[in-house]
Coordinates of C-alpha atoms in Angstrom, one line a residue:
Chain A
M286 CA 22.6 9.4 46.1
L287 CA 21.9 5.9 44.9
L288 CA 21.5 5.7 41.0
D289 CA 23.3 9.0 40.5
D290 CA 25.9 7.1 38.5
F291 CA 24.8 6.9 34.9
M292 CA 26.8 3.7 34.6
L293 CA 25.1 2.1 37.4
R294 CA 21.6 3.1 35.9
A295 CA 22.7 1.7 32.6
T296 CA 23.9 -1.6 34.1
L297 CA 20.6 -2.1 36.0
A298 CA 18.7 -1.2 33.0
A299 CA 20.6 -3.4 30.6
V300 CA 20.4 -6.4 33.1
G301 CA 16.5 -6.0 33.4
V302 CA 16.0 -6.2 29.8
A303 CA 18.6 -9.3 29.6
I304 CA 16.3 -11.0 32.3
A305 CA 13.1 -10.1 30.7
A306 CA 14.5 -11.4 27.3
A307 CA 15.6 -14.6 28.4
P308 CA 12.4 -16.7 28.8
L309 CA 10.7 -14.9 25.9
G310 CA 14.0 -15.4 23.7
C311 CA 13.9 -19.1 24.5
F312 CA 10.2 -19.2 23.1
V313 CA 11.1 -17.1 20.0
V314 CA 13.9 -19.9 19.4
W315 CA 11.7 -23.0 20.1
R316 CA 8.8 -21.7 18.2
R317 CA 10.9 -20.3 15.3
M318 CA 9.5 -16.9 15.8
A319 CA 12.8 -15.0 15.1
F320 CA 11.2 -13.1 12.2
F321 CA 8.2 -12.5 14.5
G322 CA 10.5 -10.8 16.9
D323 CA 12.1 -8.8 14.3
A324 CA 8.8 -7.5 12.8
T325 CA 7.5 -6.5 16.1
A326 CA 10.6 -4.6 17.1
H327 CA 10.8 -2.8 13.9
A328 CA 7.1 -1.7 14.3
A329 CA 8.4 0.0 17.4
V330 CA 9.8 3.0 15.0
L331 CA 6.2 3.5 13.9
G332 CA 5.4 3.7 17.7
V333 CA 8.1 6.2 18.3
A334 CA 6.7 8.4 15.4
L335 CA 3.2 8.1 16.9
A336 CA 4.2 9.0 20.5
L337 CA 6.0 12.1 19.1
A338 CA 3.3 13.4 16.8
L339 CA 0.6 12.8 19.8
S340 CA 3.2 13.9 22.4
I341 CA 2.5 11.0 24.5
S342 CA 5.0 8.7 26.2
I343 CA 7.4 6.9 24.0
F344 CA 7.0 3.6 26.0
V345 CA 3.0 3.8 25.5
G346 CA 3.4 4.5 21.8
V347 CA 5.9 1.7 21.2
L348 CA 3.8 -0.7 23.2
T349 CA 0.6 0.0 21.3
V350 CA 2.1 -0.2 17.8
A351 CA 4.2 -3.3 18.6
L352 CA 1.1 -4.9 20.2
I353 CA -0.9 -4.2 17.1
M354 CA 1.8 -5.4 15.0
A355 CA 2.5 -8.7 17.0
M356 CA -1.3 -9.4 17.0
M357 CA -1.6 -8.9 13.2
V358 CA 1.3 -11.3 12.6
S359 CA -0.1 -13.6 15.0
L360 CA -3.4 -13.8 13.2
L361 CA -1.9 -14.0 9.8
S362 CA 0.1 -16.9 10.9
G363 CA -2.7 -19.2 11.0
R364 CA -3.8 -18.6 7.4
G365 CA -1.3 -20.6 5.6
Y366 CA 0.7 -17.7 4.0
A367 CA 4.3 -18.3 3.4
M368 CA 5.3 -16.9 6.7
D369 CA 8.9 -16.1 6.3
T370 CA 8.2 -13.9 3.3
L371 CA 5.2 -12.3 4.9
L372 CA 7.2 -11.4 7.9
G373 CA 10.1 -10.2 5.9
V374 CA 7.8 -7.7 4.1
L375 CA 6.0 -6.6 7.3
S376 CA 9.2 -6.3 9.2
H377 CA 10.9 -4.1 6.7
A378 CA 7.9 -2.1 5.7
A379 CA 7.2 -1.3 9.3
L380 CA 10.7 0.0 9.7
A381 CA 10.6 1.9 6.6
F382 CA 7.1 3.5 7.4
G383 CA 8.5 4.2 10.8
L384 CA 11.4 6.1 9.6
V385 CA 9.4 8.1 7.1
A386 CA 6.9 9.0 9.8
V387 CA 9.4 10.0 12.2
S388 CA 11.0 12.4 9.6
F389 CA 7.5 14.0 9.2
V390 CA 7.2 14.9 13.0
S391 CA 10.6 15.9 13.8
D392 CA 10.0 19.7 14.0
V393 CA 11.9 19.1 17.3
R394 CA 15.1 17.5 16.2
I395 CA 15.4 14.0 17.5
D396 CA 18.1 11.8 17.5
L397 CA 17.0 8.7 15.5
M398 CA 20.1 6.8 16.3
A399 CA 18.7 6.8 20.1
Y400 CA 15.9 4.8 19.0
L401 CA 17.6 2.7 16.4
F402 CA 20.3 1.7 18.7
G403 CA 19.1 2.7 22.2
D404 CA 20.5 5.2 24.6
V405 CA 21.4 3.3 27.6
L406 CA 23.8 5.6 28.9
A407 CA 20.8 8.3 29.0
V408 CA 18.6 6.0 31.3
Q409 CA 16.9 7.9 33.9
R410 CA 15.4 6.7 37.2
V411 CA 11.9 6.8 35.8
D412 CA 13.1 4.4 32.8
L413 CA 14.5 2.2 35.4
L414 CA 11.2 2.0 37.0
V415 CA 9.4 1.3 33.6
I416 CA 12.1 -1.4 32.6
W417 CA 11.8 -3.3 35.9
T418 CA 8.2 -3.1 36.2
G419 CA 8.0 -4.6 32.7
T420 CA 10.4 -7.2 33.5
A421 CA 8.4 -8.3 36.5
V422 CA 5.2 -8.3 34.5
V423 CA 6.8 -10.4 31.8
L424 CA 8.4 -12.8 34.3
S425 CA 5.2 -13.3 36.3
A426 CA 3.2 -14.0 33.1
M427 CA 5.8 -16.7 32.0
A428 CA 5.9 -18.2 35.5
W429 CA 2.0 -18.3 35.5
R430 CA 1.4 -20.1 32.2
W431 CA 4.9 -21.9 31.9
S432 CA 3.7 -25.5 31.7
A433 CA 0.9 -24.6 29.5
L434 CA 3.2 -22.6 27.4
L435 CA 5.7 -25.4 27.2
T436 CA 3.1 -28.1 26.2
A437 CA 1.7 -25.8 23.6
T438 CA 5.1 -25.4 22.2
L439 CA 6.1 -29.0 22.1
N440 CA 2.7 -29.9 20.5
P441 CA -0.3 -28.0 20.2
D442 CA -2.6 -31.2 19.8
L443 CA -1.2 -32.3 23.3
A444 CA -2.1 -29.0 24.9
C445 CA -5.5 -29.4 23.5
A446 CA -6.0 -32.9 24.8
A447 CA -5.0 -31.6 28.3
G448 CA -7.5 -28.6 28.1
I449 CA -4.9 -25.9 27.3
D450 CA -5.9 -23.5 24.5
P451 CA -2.7 -23.1 22.2
Q452 CA -4.1 -20.0 20.7
R453 CA -4.3 -18.3 24.0
E454 CA -0.9 -19.4 24.9
Q455 CA 0.4 -17.7 21.7
T456 CA -1.6 -14.5 22.4
L457 CA 0.1 -14.3 25.8
L458 CA 3.6 -14.7 24.2
T459 CA 2.7 -12.0 21.6
I460 CA 1.6 -9.6 24.4
A461 CA 4.7 -10.4 26.3
L462 CA 6.9 -9.9 23.3
A463 CA 5.5 -6.5 22.7
L464 CA 6.1 -5.6 26.3
V465 CA 9.8 -6.5 25.9
V466 CA 10.1 -4.6 22.8
A467 CA 8.8 -1.3 24.5
V468 CA 11.0 -2.0 27.6
A469 CA 14.1 -2.7 25.5
I470 CA 13.8 0.2 23.1
K471 CA 15.7 2.6 25.4
V472 CA 18.4 0.2 26.1
V473 CA 19.4 -1.7 22.9
G474 CA 17.2 0.2 20.2
V475 CA 14.9 -1.3 17.6
L476 CA 17.4 -2.7 15.4
L477 CA 19.1 -5.0 18.0
I478 CA 16.2 -6.0 20.2
A479 CA 15.7 -9.2 18.3
A480 CA 19.5 -10.0 18.8
M481 CA 19.1 -9.6 22.6
L482 CA 16.2 -12.1 22.4
I483 CA 17.7 -14.8 20.2
I484 CA 21.6 -14.7 20.8
P485 CA 21.6 -15.5 24.5
A486 CA 19.1 -18.3 24.1
A487 CA 21.0 -19.8 21.3
A488 CA 24.1 -19.7 23.2
A489 CA 22.5 -21.4 26.4
R490 CA 21.1 -24.3 24.3
P491 CA 24.3 -26.6 24.5
F492 CA 24.4 -26.0 28.1
A493 CA 20.8 -27.0 28.8
S494 CA 19.1 -30.5 29.5
T495 CA 15.9 -28.9 30.3
P496 CA 13.8 -25.8 29.2
E497 CA 14.1 -24.2 32.6
R498 CA 17.7 -24.5 32.7
M499 CA 18.0 -23.0 29.1
V500 CA 16.1 -20.0 30.5
L501 CA 18.4 -19.6 33.5
V502 CA 21.6 -20.0 31.3
A503 CA 20.1 -17.5 28.8
A504 CA 19.4 -14.9 31.4
A505 CA 23.0 -15.5 32.8
I506 CA 24.6 -15.0 29.4
G507 CA 22.3 -12.1 28.6
A508 CA 23.4 -10.4 31.8
I509 CA 27.1 -11.2 31.2
A510 CA 26.9 -9.8 27.7
T511 CA 25.1 -6.7 28.8
V512 CA 27.2 -5.7 31.6
S513 CA 30.7 -6.5 29.9
G514 CA 29.3 -4.9 26.8
L515 CA 28.5 -1.8 28.7
H516 CA 32.1 -1.7 30.3
L517 CA 33.7 -2.5 26.9
S518 CA 31.9 0.4 25.3
Y519 CA 33.0 2.7 28.1
A520 CA 36.7 1.7 27.9
L521 CA 36.9 1.6 24.0
D522 CA 34.2 4.5 23.5
T523 CA 32.1 2.4 21.3
P524 CA 28.4 2.5 21.1
P525 CA 26.9 0.5 24.0
S526 CA 24.2 -1.3 22.4
P527 CA 26.2 -2.9 19.4
S528 CA 29.0 -3.7 22.0
M529 CA 26.6 -5.5 24.3
V530 CA 25.3 -7.6 21.3
S531 CA 28.9 -8.0 19.9
V532 CA 29.8 -9.6 23.3
A533 CA 26.6 -11.8 23.3
A534 CA 27.7 -13.0 19.7
G535 CA 31.1 -13.7 20.9
L536 CA 29.6 -15.8 23.9
F537 CA 27.5 -17.6 21.1
G538 CA 30.6 -18.4 19.2
I539 CA 32.6 -19.7 22.3
S540 CA 29.4 -21.9 23.2
S541 CA 29.3 -23.4 19.7
V542 CA 32.9 -24.0 19.4
S543 CA 33.3 -25.6 22.9
V544 CA 30.4 -27.9 22.1
A545 CA 32.1 -29.2 18.9
M546 CA 35.4 -29.4 20.6
G547 CA 33.8 -31.5 23.5
R548 CA 32.2 -33.8 20.7
W549 CA 35.5 -34.1 19.0
L550 CA 37.6 -34.8 22.2
R551 CA 35.0 -37.6 23.2
R552 CA 35.2 -39.1 19.7
Q553 CA 39.2 -39.1 20.1
L554 CA 39.0 -40.5 23.8
G555 CA 36.8 -43.3 22.6
N556 CA 39.3 -44.2 19.6
V557 CA 41.9 -44.3 22.2
L558 CA 39.8 -46.5 24.6
Q559 CA 38.9 -48.8 21.6
G560 CA 42.7 -49.0 20.7
H561 CA 43.5 -50.3 24.3
D562 CA 40.7 -52.8 24.6
S563 CA 38.7 -53.6 21.5
T564 CA 36.2 -55.7 23.4
E565 CA 35.1 -52.8 25.6
R566 CA 33.0 -51.1 22.9
L567 CA 31.4 -54.2 21.4
P568 CA 27.9 -54.6 22.2
Chain B
M110 CA 8.5 -59.5 29.4
P111 CA 5.8 -58.0 31.6
N112 CA 3.0 -60.3 32.4
D113 CA -0.3 -60.1 34.0
A114 CA 0.9 -61.4 37.5
M115 CA 3.6 -58.6 37.5
A116 CA 1.0 -56.0 36.5
R117 CA -1.2 -57.0 39.4
D118 CA 1.2 -56.1 42.0
R119 CA 2.1 -52.6 40.7
P120 CA 0.5 -49.4 42.1
R121 CA -2.1 -47.6 40.4
Y122 CA -2.4 -43.9 39.5
R123 CA -6.2 -43.5 39.4
T124 CA -8.0 -41.8 42.1
Y125 CA -11.6 -42.8 41.7
A126 CA -13.2 -39.8 43.3
R127 CA -11.6 -37.3 40.7
T128 CA -13.9 -37.4 38.0
T129 CA -17.0 -36.8 40.1
G130 CA -15.3 -34.5 42.6
K131 CA -17.2 -36.3 45.1
A132 CA -15.7 -38.1 48.2
P133 CA -15.2 -41.6 47.8
T134 CA -18.2 -43.8 49.0
A135 CA -17.8 -46.2 51.8
N136 CA -17.8 -49.0 49.1
E137 CA -14.9 -47.3 47.3
T138 CA -12.7 -46.7 50.4
A139 CA -13.2 -50.1 51.6
E140 CA -11.8 -51.7 48.4
N141 CA -8.7 -53.3 48.1
P142 CA -6.7 -51.9 45.5
K143 CA -5.3 -55.2 44.5
E144 CA -8.8 -56.7 44.0
N145 CA -9.4 -53.7 41.7
M146 CA -6.9 -54.8 39.1
G147 CA -8.7 -57.2 37.0
G148 CA -11.8 -54.7 37.4
T149 CA -14.4 -55.1 34.8
P150 CA -15.6 -52.0 33.0
T151 CA -18.9 -52.2 34.6
S152 CA -17.4 -51.9 38.2
L153 CA -15.1 -49.0 37.1
Q154 CA -18.2 -47.4 35.8
E155 CA -19.9 -47.7 39.0
R156 CA -17.0 -46.1 41.0
H157 CA -16.9 -43.4 38.4
E158 CA -20.6 -42.7 38.4
A159 CA -19.9 -41.5 35.1
P160 CA -22.1 -42.2 32.0
Y161 CA -21.2 -45.0 29.5
D162 CA -20.8 -42.6 26.8
L163 CA -17.9 -40.6 27.6
L164 CA -17.2 -38.8 24.3
S165 CA -19.3 -38.5 21.2
A166 CA -19.6 -36.9 17.8
R167 CA -23.0 -36.1 16.0
G168 CA -23.1 -35.0 12.6
L169 CA -19.4 -34.0 12.8
T170 CA -18.3 -32.1 9.7
V171 CA -15.1 -30.8 9.0
T172 CA -14.0 -28.5 6.2
F173 CA -10.5 -27.1 5.5
G174 CA -10.5 -24.1 2.8
G175 CA -13.7 -25.1 1.3
E176 CA -13.0 -28.7 1.1
T177 CA -14.9 -31.1 3.2
V178 CA -12.7 -33.6 4.8
L179 CA -15.1 -35.3 7.3
A180 CA -18.9 -35.2 6.6
D181 CA -21.5 -36.4 9.1
I182 CA -19.6 -38.6 11.4
D183 CA -21.5 -40.1 14.3
L184 CA -19.5 -42.1 16.8
T185 CA -19.3 -42.8 20.5
V186 CA -16.6 -43.6 22.6
R187 CA -17.9 -45.7 25.6
L188 CA -16.3 -46.7 28.7
G189 CA -14.3 -49.9 28.8
R190 CA -14.5 -50.4 25.0
I191 CA -11.8 -50.2 22.4
L192 CA -13.3 -48.4 19.4
T193 CA -10.9 -48.4 16.5
V194 CA -11.3 -46.0 13.2
I195 CA -9.9 -47.4 10.2
G196 CA -9.7 -45.9 6.7
P197 CA -7.2 -45.4 3.7
N198 CA -4.6 -42.4 3.8
G199 CA -6.2 -39.1 3.7
S200 CA -9.6 -40.5 4.7
G201 CA -9.7 -37.8 7.6
K202 CA -9.0 -40.4 10.5
S203 CA -6.4 -38.0 12.0
T204 CA -8.7 -35.0 11.6
L205 CA -11.6 -37.0 13.3
L206 CA -9.4 -37.6 16.2
R207 CA -8.0 -34.0 16.3
S208 CA -11.4 -32.7 16.4
L209 CA -12.5 -35.0 19.2
I210 CA -9.7 -33.5 21.5
G211 CA -10.5 -30.0 20.4
A212 CA -7.6 -29.3 18.2
V213 CA -9.9 -28.8 15.0
R214 CA -12.9 -26.8 15.1
P215 CA -15.9 -28.6 13.3
S216 CA -17.8 -26.6 10.6
A217 CA -21.0 -28.4 11.5
G218 CA -22.2 -30.8 14.1
A219 CA -21.2 -31.3 17.6
I220 CA -18.8 -33.1 20.0
R221 CA -20.0 -33.9 23.3
R222 CA -17.6 -34.7 26.0
H223 CA -19.0 -35.6 29.5
P224 CA -18.0 -32.8 32.1
G225 CA -14.8 -33.8 33.9
V226 CA -13.8 -36.6 31.3
R227 CA -9.9 -36.7 31.1
L228 CA -8.4 -37.3 27.8
G229 CA -5.0 -39.0 26.9
Y230 CA -3.7 -38.3 23.6
V231 CA -0.9 -40.1 21.7
P232 CA -0.2 -38.2 18.5
Q233 CA 1.0 -39.8 15.4
R234 CA 4.2 -38.0 15.3
L235 CA 5.9 -35.5 17.7
Q236 CA 8.0 -33.0 15.7
L237 CA 10.7 -32.0 18.3
D238 CA 12.4 -28.8 17.6
P239 CA 16.1 -29.6 18.2
T240 CA 16.5 -26.2 20.0
L241 CA 14.1 -27.4 22.7
P242 CA 16.1 -29.3 25.4
I243 CA 13.9 -31.6 27.4
T244 CA 14.4 -34.9 29.3
V245 CA 12.1 -37.7 29.4
A246 CA 11.3 -37.1 32.9
R247 CA 10.5 -33.3 32.3
F248 CA 8.3 -34.3 29.6
L249 CA 6.3 -36.7 31.5
S250 CA 5.5 -33.9 33.9
L251 CA 3.9 -31.7 31.3
P252 CA 1.4 -30.0 31.8
R253 CA 0.9 -31.4 35.2
S254 CA 3.7 -32.4 37.4
V255 CA 3.8 -36.1 38.7
P256 CA 5.7 -37.9 41.4
R257 CA 9.1 -39.2 40.3
Q258 CA 8.0 -42.7 41.6
A259 CA 4.8 -42.5 39.4
A260 CA 6.8 -41.5 36.3
S261 CA 9.4 -44.3 36.5
Q262 CA 6.6 -46.8 37.1
A263 CA 4.9 -45.5 34.2
L264 CA 7.9 -45.9 32.0
A265 CA 8.5 -49.2 33.3
D266 CA 5.0 -50.2 32.2
A267 CA 5.3 -48.9 28.8
G268 CA 8.6 -51.1 28.5
V269 CA 10.9 -48.2 28.4
A270 CA 12.3 -48.3 32.3
N271 CA 15.2 -45.9 33.3
L272 CA 14.9 -43.6 30.3
E273 CA 14.2 -40.5 32.7
A274 CA 17.5 -38.7 32.0
R275 CA 17.5 -39.2 28.4
Q276 CA 16.9 -36.3 26.0
L277 CA 13.7 -36.8 24.2
A278 CA 15.4 -36.0 20.9
T279 CA 17.9 -39.1 21.2
L280 CA 15.0 -41.7 21.6
S281 CA 14.3 -44.2 18.8
G282 CA 11.0 -44.0 17.2
G283 CA 9.8 -47.0 19.1
Q284 CA 10.9 -45.8 22.4
F285 CA 9.5 -42.4 21.7
Q286 CA 6.0 -43.8 21.1
R287 CA 6.2 -45.8 24.4
V288 CA 7.2 -42.7 26.1
L289 CA 4.3 -40.9 24.7
L290 CA 1.9 -43.7 25.8
A291 CA 3.5 -43.4 29.3
R292 CA 2.7 -39.8 29.5
A293 CA -0.9 -40.3 28.3
L294 CA -1.4 -42.9 31.1
L295 CA 0.2 -40.7 33.8
N296 CA -2.4 -38.1 33.2
D297 CA -4.9 -40.9 34.3
P298 CA -7.2 -40.6 31.1
D299 CA -10.8 -41.8 31.0
V300 CA -10.4 -41.9 27.3
L301 CA -7.2 -42.7 25.6
L302 CA -6.8 -41.5 22.1
L303 CA -4.2 -43.1 19.9
D304 CA -3.3 -41.9 16.5
E305 CA -1.2 -44.4 14.5
A306 CA 0.4 -45.0 17.8
A307 CA 2.3 -48.1 16.8
Q308 CA 4.0 -46.3 13.7
G309 CA 7.7 -46.8 13.8
L310 CA 7.4 -50.0 15.6
D311 CA 8.5 -53.2 13.8
H312 CA 5.9 -56.0 13.5
Q313 CA 6.7 -57.8 16.9
G314 CA 6.8 -54.2 18.6
A315 CA 3.5 -53.4 17.1
A316 CA 1.9 -56.6 18.4
A317 CA 3.4 -56.1 21.8
F318 CA 2.1 -52.5 21.8
Y319 CA -1.3 -53.5 21.0
Q320 CA -1.2 -56.2 23.6
R321 CA -0.2 -53.5 26.1
I322 CA -3.3 -51.4 25.0
E323 CA -5.5 -54.1 25.6
Q324 CA -4.0 -54.8 29.1
I325 CA -4.6 -51.1 29.9
R326 CA -8.1 -51.3 28.9
R327 CA -8.5 -54.4 31.1
E328 CA -6.8 -52.9 34.1
R329 CA -8.2 -49.4 34.2
G330 CA -11.4 -50.0 32.2
C331 CA -10.8 -46.7 30.3
A332 CA -12.3 -45.9 26.9
I333 CA -9.9 -46.4 23.9
L334 CA -10.2 -44.8 20.5
M335 CA -7.6 -46.0 18.2
V336 CA -6.7 -44.7 14.6
S337 CA -4.9 -47.0 12.3
H338 CA -4.4 -48.6 8.9
E339 CA -2.6 -51.6 10.4
L340 CA -5.7 -53.8 9.7
H341 CA -5.3 -57.2 11.0
V342 CA -3.6 -56.3 14.4
V343 CA -6.1 -53.4 15.0
M344 CA -9.1 -55.4 13.8
A345 CA -8.3 -58.1 16.2
T346 CA -8.0 -55.8 19.3
A347 CA -11.0 -53.7 18.5
D348 CA -14.4 -54.3 20.2
D349 CA -16.1 -51.9 17.6
V350 CA -14.7 -50.7 14.4
V351 CA -15.6 -47.8 12.4
C352 CA -14.5 -47.5 8.8
V353 CA -14.0 -44.0 7.7
N354 CA -13.4 -42.4 4.3
G355 CA -14.5 -38.8 4.5
R356 CA -17.5 -40.2 5.9
I357 CA -18.4 -43.5 7.8
C358 CA -18.6 -46.3 5.3
C359 CA -19.5 -49.0 7.9
S360 CA -19.3 -49.8 11.5
G361 CA -19.9 -52.6 13.9
S362 CA -17.9 -55.5 15.4
P363 CA -14.7 -56.5 13.6
E364 CA -16.2 -59.5 11.8
Q365 CA -19.3 -57.4 10.8
V366 CA -17.0 -54.6 9.2
A367 CA -14.6 -57.4 7.7
S368 CA -17.6 -58.6 5.8
E369 CA -19.1 -55.4 4.6
P370 CA -18.7 -54.6 0.8
A371 CA -17.7 -51.1 1.6
Y372 CA -14.9 -52.4 3.7
Q373 CA -13.8 -55.1 1.2
A374 CA -13.9 -52.3 -1.6
L375 CA -11.4 -50.3 0.4
F376 CA -9.2 -53.0 2.0
G377 CA -9.9 -56.1 -0.1
S378 CA -11.1 -59.1 1.8
A379 CA -8.8 -60.2 4.7
P380 CA -8.4 -63.9 4.9
A381 CA -10.6 -65.0 7.7
G382 CA -7.7 -66.9 9.3
A383 CA -5.7 -63.7 9.9
L384 CA -8.5 -62.3 12.0
A385 CA -8.9 -65.4 13.9
L386 CA -5.2 -65.6 14.5
Y387 CA -4.8 -62.3 16.2
H388 CA -8.2 -62.1 17.8
H389 CA -7.9 -61.7 21.5
S390 CA -9.7 -64.2 23.8
P391 CA -11.7 -62.8 26.9
H392 CA -9.3 -64.6 29.1
P393 CA -5.8 -64.5 28.0
P394 CA -3.2 -66.7 29.3
D395 CA -1.0 -65.1 31.8
G396 CA 2.4 -64.1 30.5
S397 CA 2.0 -66.3 27.4
A398 CA 2.0 -63.8 24.5

């Protein structure tokens, strides 16, 4: 039957996460929220502990705690604290508390590694349903508020003048971020969710002239990284989630180097042209 | 050099029925757009059926962390008038503007905006994150998308034609300010708010910029609120001047304010000739600026 193959399920799950992460990852990069993504993702461990203690679904537990964490950070960010320090404290505190809490509830022996680094090869059909529903919700929300989100990101005052409430847009991003974390925990795990948000977006930057194109390129890079990472992990027997992130990082490296090369080549070409006809470049 | 004769022939973006949401009256539909170009503020007011006072602050007070930045500000932005807010650095000018657009919540007092009034805002500076790629054309279509033709016309009007495909981040300071102005005008504002909008322009560029502002007021009849510290040029362009230093020191016509002791205490007494030199006449000679 369709979806019987675990590799196919893993691939579909990973691509779903990559697509949901693309628009959000771009906003995380544009709004300098990298630490924010980290803190939200790390809080997810606490959500796992909560879910195990109350024996509710991991997805619900993670979504709840990630949402609370994201809201808290979002509220604090307007108060003039040193944000990077505060987020650094919150992010690692959430991780540490989460790990301690999980150790308390593990009368059933749980594989902590599965939550820290994901367990994409164990994705079931119901997980696929959750992942793709989450992806659809995130994408619809982004599409619905796209112009407002973009305006508020460019300049909050411009947004205000156009009748857009920047705070509201920030809240929407916060909720979407928590949703992506909850969806991605099974695929990439807590520790590397932030990487799947940031790396494809950063790699896409040099190839984009508009925000929309950057999101599309980021989605493509994310999808390529996850699919080839999965196959790499199958072939080399390496852990899947770190393999996917490694491929993404490799793509980022290629993107950065190719941009630098392009710039260098253009300068060389310019010099050559100038050498041939010195009047051509003069104003 | 754009002159008035050229300006008369260009299309307008404004749809007069928008503000009220009513269908245009027979009078409006019968109007020839070309005859509107020199439209006086009064006729625009009639078409709008909007009140004379578009945006006003009453007893506006703003505090940041217990410190009062603005206290008890009263001002009114009127259709077809250029109101200029002047004041030394740190006097709360930008805060005043930002509270008028709703970006700063006042701790006391009220800001009244006539329903349906559309604001065009040109910020003092726009810090662009280098990770965000955006072309001029895309920027002009934020948050509402505009027809390509209207966008290129707006750029041409602002004196930065054919910049559509350029990345916003690669523009010079002056080009950037003009693009910001073009964007604010595309949104077809009833009130245009400019925060030190000529910053980053050289002396000549600033003079041309203010001329352009006056031309916009003449053509569109919208209200304009400017914040600046470039005294002589600004004082010359303004109809009304409010001098702010945490609170309102004095207000009135440029000549009145310039002769106020409170103004002179802040800025010294400007030579009368400087004012006269730059002062606009009601009927500027076409194309000779």
